[in-house]
mmCIF file of C-alpha atoms in Angstrom:
data_model
loop_
_atom_site.group_PDB
_atom_site.id
_atom_site.type_symbol
_atom_site.label_atom_id
_atom_site.label_comp_id
_atom_site.label_asym_id
_atom_site.label_seq_id
_atom_site.Cartn_x
_atom_site.Cartn_y
_atom_site.Cartn_z
ATOM 1 C CA UNK A 1 -8.881 10.505 2.850
ATOM 2 C CA UNK A 2 -10.122 7.425 0.998
ATOM 3 C CA UNK A 3 -13.559 5.981 1.668
ATOM 4 C CA UNK A 4 -14.698 2.417 0.960
ATOM 5 C CA UNK A 5 -18.386 1.965 0.156
ATOM 6 C CA UNK A 6 -20.350 -1.277 -0.095
ATOM 7 C CA UNK A 7 -24.084 -1.395 -0.829
ATOM 8 C CA UNK A 8 -24.411 2.364 -0.231
ATOM 9 C CA UNK A 9 -22.793 2.125 3.231
ATOM 10 C CA UNK A 10 -19.323 3.289 4.299
ATOM 11 C CA UNK A 11 -17.299 0.258 5.438
ATOM 12 C CA UNK A 12 -13.799 1.752 5.625
ATOM 13 C CA UNK A 13 -12.031 5.108 5.830
ATOM 14 C CA UNK A 14 -8.273 5.529 5.329
ATOM 15 C CA UNK A 15 -6.545 8.790 6.292
ATOM 16 C CA UNK A 16 -3.061 9.971 5.324
ATOM 17 C CA UNK A 17 -2.858 13.606 6.457
ATOM 18 C CA UNK A 18 -2.916 15.260 9.868
ATOM 19 C CA UNK A 19 -5.574 17.887 9.049
ATOM 20 C CA UNK A 20 -8.395 15.328 9.409
ATOM 21 C CA UNK A 21 -9.784 14.404 12.826
ATOM 22 C CA UNK A 22 -8.882 10.742 13.462
ATOM 23 C CA UNK A 23 -9.461 10.671 17.229
ATOM 24 C CA UNK A 24 -8.323 8.962 19.369
ATOM 25 C CA UNK A 25 -5.263 8.835 17.094
ATOM 26 C CA UNK A 26 -3.382 11.545 15.230
ATOM 27 C CA UNK A 27 -1.258 11.271 12.113
ATOM 28 C CA UNK A 28 2.338 11.987 13.125
ATOM 29 C CA UNK A 29 2.126 10.829 16.753
ATOM 30 C CA UNK A 30 4.637 8.263 17.933
ATOM 31 C CA UNK A 31 4.134 4.632 18.898
ATOM 32 C CA UNK A 32 4.729 5.303 22.593
ATOM 33 C CA UNK A 33 1.876 7.796 22.628
ATOM 34 C CA UNK A 34 -0.484 5.194 21.169
ATOM 35 C CA UNK A 35 0.672 2.563 23.676
ATOM 36 C CA UNK A 36 -0.166 4.977 26.491
ATOM 37 C CA UNK A 37 -3.737 5.313 25.227
ATOM 38 C CA UNK A 38 -4.433 1.775 24.034
ATOM 39 C CA UNK A 39 -3.704 -1.797 25.044
ATOM 40 C CA UNK A 40 -2.153 -3.686 22.156
ATOM 41 C CA UNK A 41 -3.605 -7.160 21.736
ATOM 42 C CA UNK A 42 -1.531 -9.907 20.083
ATOM 43 C CA UNK A 43 -4.720 -11.892 19.416
ATOM 44 C CA UNK A 44 -8.094 -10.549 18.366
ATOM 45 C CA UNK A 45 -11.146 -12.767 18.007
ATOM 46 C CA UNK A 46 -14.497 -11.798 16.547
ATOM 47 C CA UNK A 47 -17.735 -13.562 15.720
ATOM 48 C CA UNK A 48 -19.650 -12.711 12.574
ATOM 49 C CA UNK A 49 -22.850 -14.557 11.770
ATOM 50 C CA UNK A 50 -21.848 -18.245 11.455
ATOM 51 C CA UNK A 51 -18.082 -17.739 11.660
ATOM 52 C CA UNK A 52 -15.455 -17.183 14.356
ATOM 53 C CA UNK A 53 -12.257 -15.423 13.248
ATOM 54 C CA UNK A 54 -8.989 -15.045 15.141
ATOM 55 C CA UNK A 55 -6.169 -12.723 14.062
ATOM 56 C CA UNK A 56 -2.647 -13.217 15.425
ATOM 57 C CA UNK A 57 -0.328 -10.205 15.504
ATOM 58 C CA UNK A 58 3.393 -10.792 15.788
ATOM 59 C CA UNK A 59 5.947 -8.366 17.259
ATOM 60 C CA UNK A 60 6.496 -6.532 13.963
ATOM 61 C CA UNK A 61 2.741 -6.176 13.535
ATOM 62 C CA UNK A 62 2.373 -4.661 17.002
ATOM 63 C CA UNK A 63 5.191 -2.167 16.382
ATOM 64 C CA UNK A 64 4.528 -1.235 12.756
ATOM 65 C CA UNK A 65 0.942 -2.162 11.886
ATOM 66 C CA UNK A 66 -1.159 -2.771 15.015
ATOM 67 C CA UNK A 67 -4.882 -3.514 14.984
ATOM 68 C CA UNK A 68 -7.033 -1.882 17.654
ATOM 69 C CA UNK A 69 -10.721 -2.661 18.374
ATOM 70 C CA UNK A 70 -12.887 0.442 18.842
ATOM 71 C CA UNK A 71 -16.339 -0.783 19.741
ATOM 72 C CA UNK A 72 -17.833 -2.369 16.634
ATOM 73 C CA UNK A 73 -15.111 -1.077 14.280
ATOM 74 C CA UNK A 74 -11.347 -1.556 14.040
ATOM 75 C CA UNK A 75 -8.434 0.832 13.569
ATOM 76 C CA UNK A 76 -5.424 -0.389 11.639
ATOM 77 C CA UNK A 77 -2.379 1.839 12.202
ATOM 78 C CA UNK A 78 0.597 2.156 9.859
ATOM 79 C CA UNK A 79 3.833 3.377 11.478
ATOM 80 C CA UNK A 80 7.139 4.464 9.966
ATOM 81 C CA UNK A 81 9.544 2.107 11.727
ATOM 82 C CA UNK A 82 12.530 4.369 10.984
ATOM 83 C CA UNK A 83 10.997 7.569 12.363
ATOM 84 C CA UNK A 84 8.554 5.959 14.798
ATOM 85 C CA UNK A 85 5.597 8.136 13.774
ATOM 86 C CA UNK A 86 2.102 7.273 12.583
ATOM 87 C CA UNK A 87 1.791 7.490 8.786
ATOM 88 C CA UNK A 88 -1.702 6.268 7.921
ATOM 89 C CA UNK A 89 -4.860 5.138 9.716
ATOM 90 C CA UNK A 90 -7.540 2.819 8.402
ATOM 91 C CA UNK A 91 -10.919 2.465 10.136
ATOM 92 C CA UNK A 92 -13.082 -0.449 8.989
ATOM 93 C CA UNK A 93 -15.947 -2.669 10.011
ATOM 94 C CA UNK A 94 -15.435 -6.296 10.989
ATOM 95 C CA UNK A 95 -16.489 -7.830 7.664
ATOM 96 C CA UNK A 96 -14.043 -5.620 5.766
ATOM 97 C CA UNK A 97 -11.288 -6.666 8.156
ATOM 98 C CA UNK A 98 -11.993 -10.341 7.473
ATOM 99 C CA UNK A 99 -12.045 -9.754 3.715
ATOM 100 C CA UNK A 100 -8.694 -7.923 3.847
ATOM 101 C CA UNK A 101 -7.017 -10.523 6.109
ATOM 102 C CA UNK A 102 -4.008 -8.275 6.853
ATOM 103 C CA UNK A 103 -2.689 -10.622 9.579
ATOM 104 C CA UNK A 104 -2.415 -14.354 10.174
ATOM 105 C CA UNK A 105 -6.001 -15.546 10.469
ATOM 106 C CA UNK A 106 -7.666 -18.777 11.536
ATOM 107 C CA UNK A 107 -11.404 -19.335 11.475
ATOM 108 C CA UNK A 108 -14.214 -21.724 12.222
ATOM 109 C CA UNK A 109 -17.509 -21.872 10.392
ATOM 110 C CA UNK A 110 -18.361 -19.883 7.285
ATOM 111 C CA UNK A 111 -15.584 -17.811 5.686
ATOM 112 C CA UNK A 112 -16.467 -14.281 4.568
ATOM 113 C CA UNK A 113 -14.756 -13.520 1.271
ATOM 114 C CA UNK A 114 -14.659 -10.625 -1.151
ATOM 115 C CA UNK A 115 -16.694 -11.294 -4.275
ATOM 116 C CA UNK A 116 -15.089 -11.945 -7.676
ATOM 117 C CA UNK A 117 -14.239 -8.964 -9.878
ATOM 118 C CA UNK A 118 -14.787 -8.568 -13.593
ATOM 119 C CA UNK A 119 -11.927 -7.444 -15.850
ATOM 120 C CA UNK A 120 -13.539 -4.008 -16.074
ATOM 121 C CA UNK A 121 -13.739 -3.739 -12.279
ATOM 122 C CA UNK A 122 -10.103 -4.803 -11.968
ATOM 123 C CA UNK A 123 -9.101 -2.154 -14.509
ATOM 124 C CA UNK A 124 -10.968 0.599 -12.663
ATOM 125 C CA UNK A 125 -9.564 -0.492 -9.295
ATOM 126 C CA UNK A 126 -5.998 -0.749 -10.600
ATOM 127 C CA UNK A 127 -6.177 2.683 -12.248
ATOM 128 C CA UNK A 128 -7.455 4.261 -9.016
ATOM 129 C CA UNK A 129 -4.729 2.516 -7.009
ATOM 130 C CA UNK A 130 -2.054 3.913 -9.326
ATOM 131 C CA UNK A 131 -3.194 7.480 -8.690
ATOM 132 C CA UNK A 132 -3.505 6.839 -4.949
ATOM 133 C CA UNK A 133 0.076 5.528 -4.795
ATOM 134 C CA UNK A 134 1.227 8.611 -6.689
ATOM 135 C CA UNK A 135 -0.533 10.943 -4.247
ATOM 136 C CA UNK A 136 0.613 9.030 -1.165
ATOM 137 C CA UNK A 137 4.200 9.067 -2.423
ATOM 138 C CA UNK A 138 4.091 12.849 -2.737
ATOM 139 C CA UNK A 139 2.458 13.201 0.679
ATOM 140 C CA UNK A 140 5.374 11.269 2.168
ATOM 141 C CA UNK A 141 7.941 13.279 0.209
ATOM 142 C CA UNK A 142 6.342 16.481 1.490
ATOM 143 C CA UNK A 143 6.762 15.222 5.040
ATOM 144 C CA UNK A 144 10.501 14.948 4.369
ATOM 145 C CA UNK A 145 10.675 18.383 2.667
ATOM 146 C CA UNK A 146 11.393 16.853 -0.743
ATOM 147 C CA UNK A 147 10.125 18.097 -4.077
ATOM 148 C CA UNK A 148 6.912 16.514 -5.318
ATOM 149 C CA UNK A 149 7.195 14.180 -8.280
ATOM 150 C CA UNK A 150 5.482 14.847 -11.610
ATOM 151 C CA UNK A 151 3.272 12.141 -13.123
ATOM 152 C CA UNK A 152 4.618 10.780 -16.423
ATOM 153 C CA UNK A 153 2.169 8.734 -18.491
ATOM 154 C CA UNK A 154 4.885 7.144 -20.655
ATOM 155 C CA UNK A 155 6.696 5.965 -17.529
ATOM 156 C CA UNK A 156 3.377 4.703 -16.161
ATOM 157 C CA UNK A 157 3.012 2.552 -19.285
ATOM 158 C CA UNK A 158 6.421 0.954 -18.692
ATOM 159 C CA UNK A 159 5.553 0.346 -15.035
ATOM 160 C CA UNK A 160 2.158 -1.135 -15.918
ATOM 161 C CA UNK A 161 3.655 -3.476 -18.513
ATOM 162 C CA UNK A 162 6.132 -4.749 -15.938
ATOM 163 C CA UNK A 163 3.327 -5.471 -13.456
ATOM 164 C CA UNK A 164 1.428 -7.345 -16.183
ATOM 165 C CA UNK A 165 4.578 -9.276 -17.101
ATOM 166 C CA UNK A 166 5.169 -10.324 -13.478
ATOM 167 C CA UNK A 167 1.535 -11.428 -13.168
ATOM 168 C CA UNK A 168 1.556 -13.425 -16.398
ATOM 169 C CA UNK A 169 4.914 -15.102 -15.738
ATOM 170 C CA UNK A 170 4.226 -15.581 -12.007
ATOM 171 C CA UNK A 171 7.568 -13.987 -11.195
ATOM 172 C CA UNK A 172 8.614 -11.182 -8.868
ATOM 173 C CA UNK A 173 11.759 -9.455 -10.068
ATOM 174 C CA UNK A 174 13.142 -6.173 -11.368
ATOM 175 C CA UNK A 175 14.432 -8.112 -14.365
ATOM 176 C CA UNK A 176 12.057 -9.531 -16.952
ATOM 177 C CA UNK A 177 13.132 -12.558 -18.952
ATOM 178 C CA UNK A 178 11.394 -11.057 -21.982
ATOM 179 C CA UNK A 179 11.946 -7.294 -21.559
ATOM 180 C CA UNK A 180 15.131 -7.042 -19.486
ATOM 181 C CA UNK A 181 16.100 -4.723 -16.673
ATOM 182 C CA UNK A 182 14.654 -1.297 -15.925
ATOM 183 C CA UNK A 183 17.025 0.534 -18.275
ATOM 184 C CA UNK A 184 16.092 -1.856 -21.097
ATOM 185 C CA UNK A 185 12.389 -1.374 -20.501
ATOM 186 C CA UNK A 186 12.698 2.415 -20.417
ATOM 187 C CA UNK A 187 14.724 2.356 -23.638
ATOM 188 C CA UNK A 188 11.939 0.364 -25.331
ATOM 189 C CA UNK A 189 9.580 3.148 -24.336
ATOM 190 C CA UNK A 190 11.929 5.820 -25.774
ATOM 191 C CA UNK A 191 12.236 7.396 -22.339
ATOM 192 C CA UNK A 192 15.395 9.381 -21.635
ATOM 193 C CA UNK A 193 16.682 10.111 -18.149
ATOM 194 C CA UNK A 194 19.684 10.961 -15.994
ATOM 195 C CA UNK A 195 18.950 8.346 -13.327
ATOM 196 C CA UNK A 196 16.139 5.939 -12.527
ATOM 197 C CA UNK A 197 14.846 3.726 -9.731
ATOM 198 C CA UNK A 198 12.093 1.182 -9.299
ATOM 199 C CA UNK A 199 10.014 -0.270 -6.475
ATOM 200 C CA UNK A 200 7.939 -3.418 -6.941
ATOM 201 C CA UNK A 201 5.561 -5.328 -4.674
ATOM 202 C CA UNK A 202 2.749 -7.857 -4.845
ATOM 203 C CA UNK A 203 -0.213 -9.175 -2.870
ATOM 204 C CA UNK A 204 -0.619 -6.040 -0.748
ATOM 205 C CA UNK A 205 -4.218 -5.117 0.035
ATOM 206 C CA UNK A 206 -4.156 -1.656 -1.518
ATOM 207 C CA UNK A 207 -2.271 1.620 -1.968
ATOM 208 C CA UNK A 208 -2.004 2.453 1.746
ATOM 209 C CA UNK A 209 -0.554 -0.959 2.551
ATOM 210 C CA UNK A 210 1.960 -1.053 -0.294
ATOM 211 C CA UNK A 211 3.302 2.490 0.244
ATOM 212 C CA UNK A 212 3.703 1.733 3.944
ATOM 213 C CA UNK A 213 5.534 -1.480 3.050
ATOM 214 C CA UNK A 214 7.927 0.333 0.748
ATOM 215 C CA UNK A 215 8.623 3.047 3.290
ATOM 216 C CA UNK A 216 9.480 0.453 5.948
ATOM 217 C CA UNK A 217 12.005 -1.318 3.711
ATOM 218 C CA UNK A 218 15.399 0.442 3.596
ATOM 219 C CA UNK A 219 16.121 0.004 -0.113
ATOM 220 C CA UNK A 220 12.603 0.882 -1.244
ATOM 221 C CA UNK A 221 12.533 3.817 1.171
ATOM 222 C CA UNK A 222 15.773 5.229 -0.245
ATOM 223 C CA UNK A 223 14.276 5.074 -3.732
ATOM 224 C CA UNK A 224 10.999 6.695 -2.694
ATOM 225 C CA UNK A 225 12.815 9.490 -0.847
ATOM 226 C CA UNK A 226 15.575 10.097 -3.400
ATOM 227 C CA UNK A 227 15.925 13.867 -3.708
ATOM 228 C CA UNK A 228 17.183 13.679 -7.306
ATOM 229 C CA UNK A 229 14.074 12.129 -8.804
ATOM 230 C CA UNK A 230 11.654 14.457 -10.585
ATOM 231 C CA UNK A 231 9.076 12.186 -12.289
ATOM 232 C CA UNK A 232 7.147 9.026 -11.521
ATOM 233 C CA UNK A 233 4.941 6.466 -13.206
ATOM 234 C CA UNK A 234 2.944 3.818 -11.340
ATOM 235 C CA UNK A 235 1.540 0.654 -12.878
ATOM 236 C CA UNK A 236 -0.766 -1.751 -11.004
ATOM 237 C CA UNK A 237 -2.190 -5.024 -12.298
ATOM 238 C CA UNK A 238 -4.130 -7.447 -10.103
ATOM 239 C CA UNK A 239 -2.109 -6.943 -6.902
ATOM 240 C CA UNK A 240 1.239 -6.522 -8.695
ATOM 241 C CA UNK A 241 2.660 -3.057 -8.113
ATOM 242 C CA UNK A 242 5.453 -1.177 -9.921
ATOM 243 C CA UNK A 243 6.539 2.424 -9.424
ATOM 244 C CA UNK A 244 9.320 3.885 -11.550
ATOM 245 C CA UNK A 245 11.166 7.074 -10.604
ATOM 246 C CA UNK A 246 13.179 9.240 -12.979
ATOM 247 C CA UNK A 247 15.564 12.112 -12.829
ATOM 248 C CA UNK A 248 14.594 13.515 -16.215
ATOM 249 C CA UNK A 249 17.147 14.390 -18.867
ATOM 250 C CA UNK A 250 16.277 17.728 -20.487
ATOM 251 C CA UNK A 251 18.756 17.505 -23.358
#
């Protein structure tokens, strides 16, 4: 469970395991079960102070990442589109929802925005997100009866440098013009392996959102669930995400 706190008050709670009470939902239940309990709304409008905000959910949103009002809070559900079961749940207040903007949003009046972050705050947030992605990846692998991955700090450094490179060059690619492809970047870090894989992403809200996105994309999913991989490093830099998987060479 991950808890978001603002001004000494809890504004969001994200849950990724079934042993925590998340009523009226339950991690692992299927989409049909949720539809039987809740009415899915393609448009959700809310008024906050001097602003009116309207979120529009498209078909994919309703089937993979629906938003459900629960009184004065909202539940955002993350489904595995391949298995049809509920992976993660995020509960949040209305201001946090507006700051995240996870769906198409239009508004009138004053826009609520997240405040600017210092470089130190970015560094702390990115480091925490890296460890969260690592833990969420192993939670998912456990669900599929796969071996957990071991954290590798040297691999994390390669992953982090690639995220920084993508941010600085405003590119989004597995190949860096300066540092080459994954194998080239691992060689620069003197990292030896039998096989390797890489997932990248950008502009996702946080760890829950990006891991869900990878799991719902066939190629990224195959990498995340590869039974041969033994080690992982995750590098995050200002909404650019890189995770590198290795089958370690022991020679």
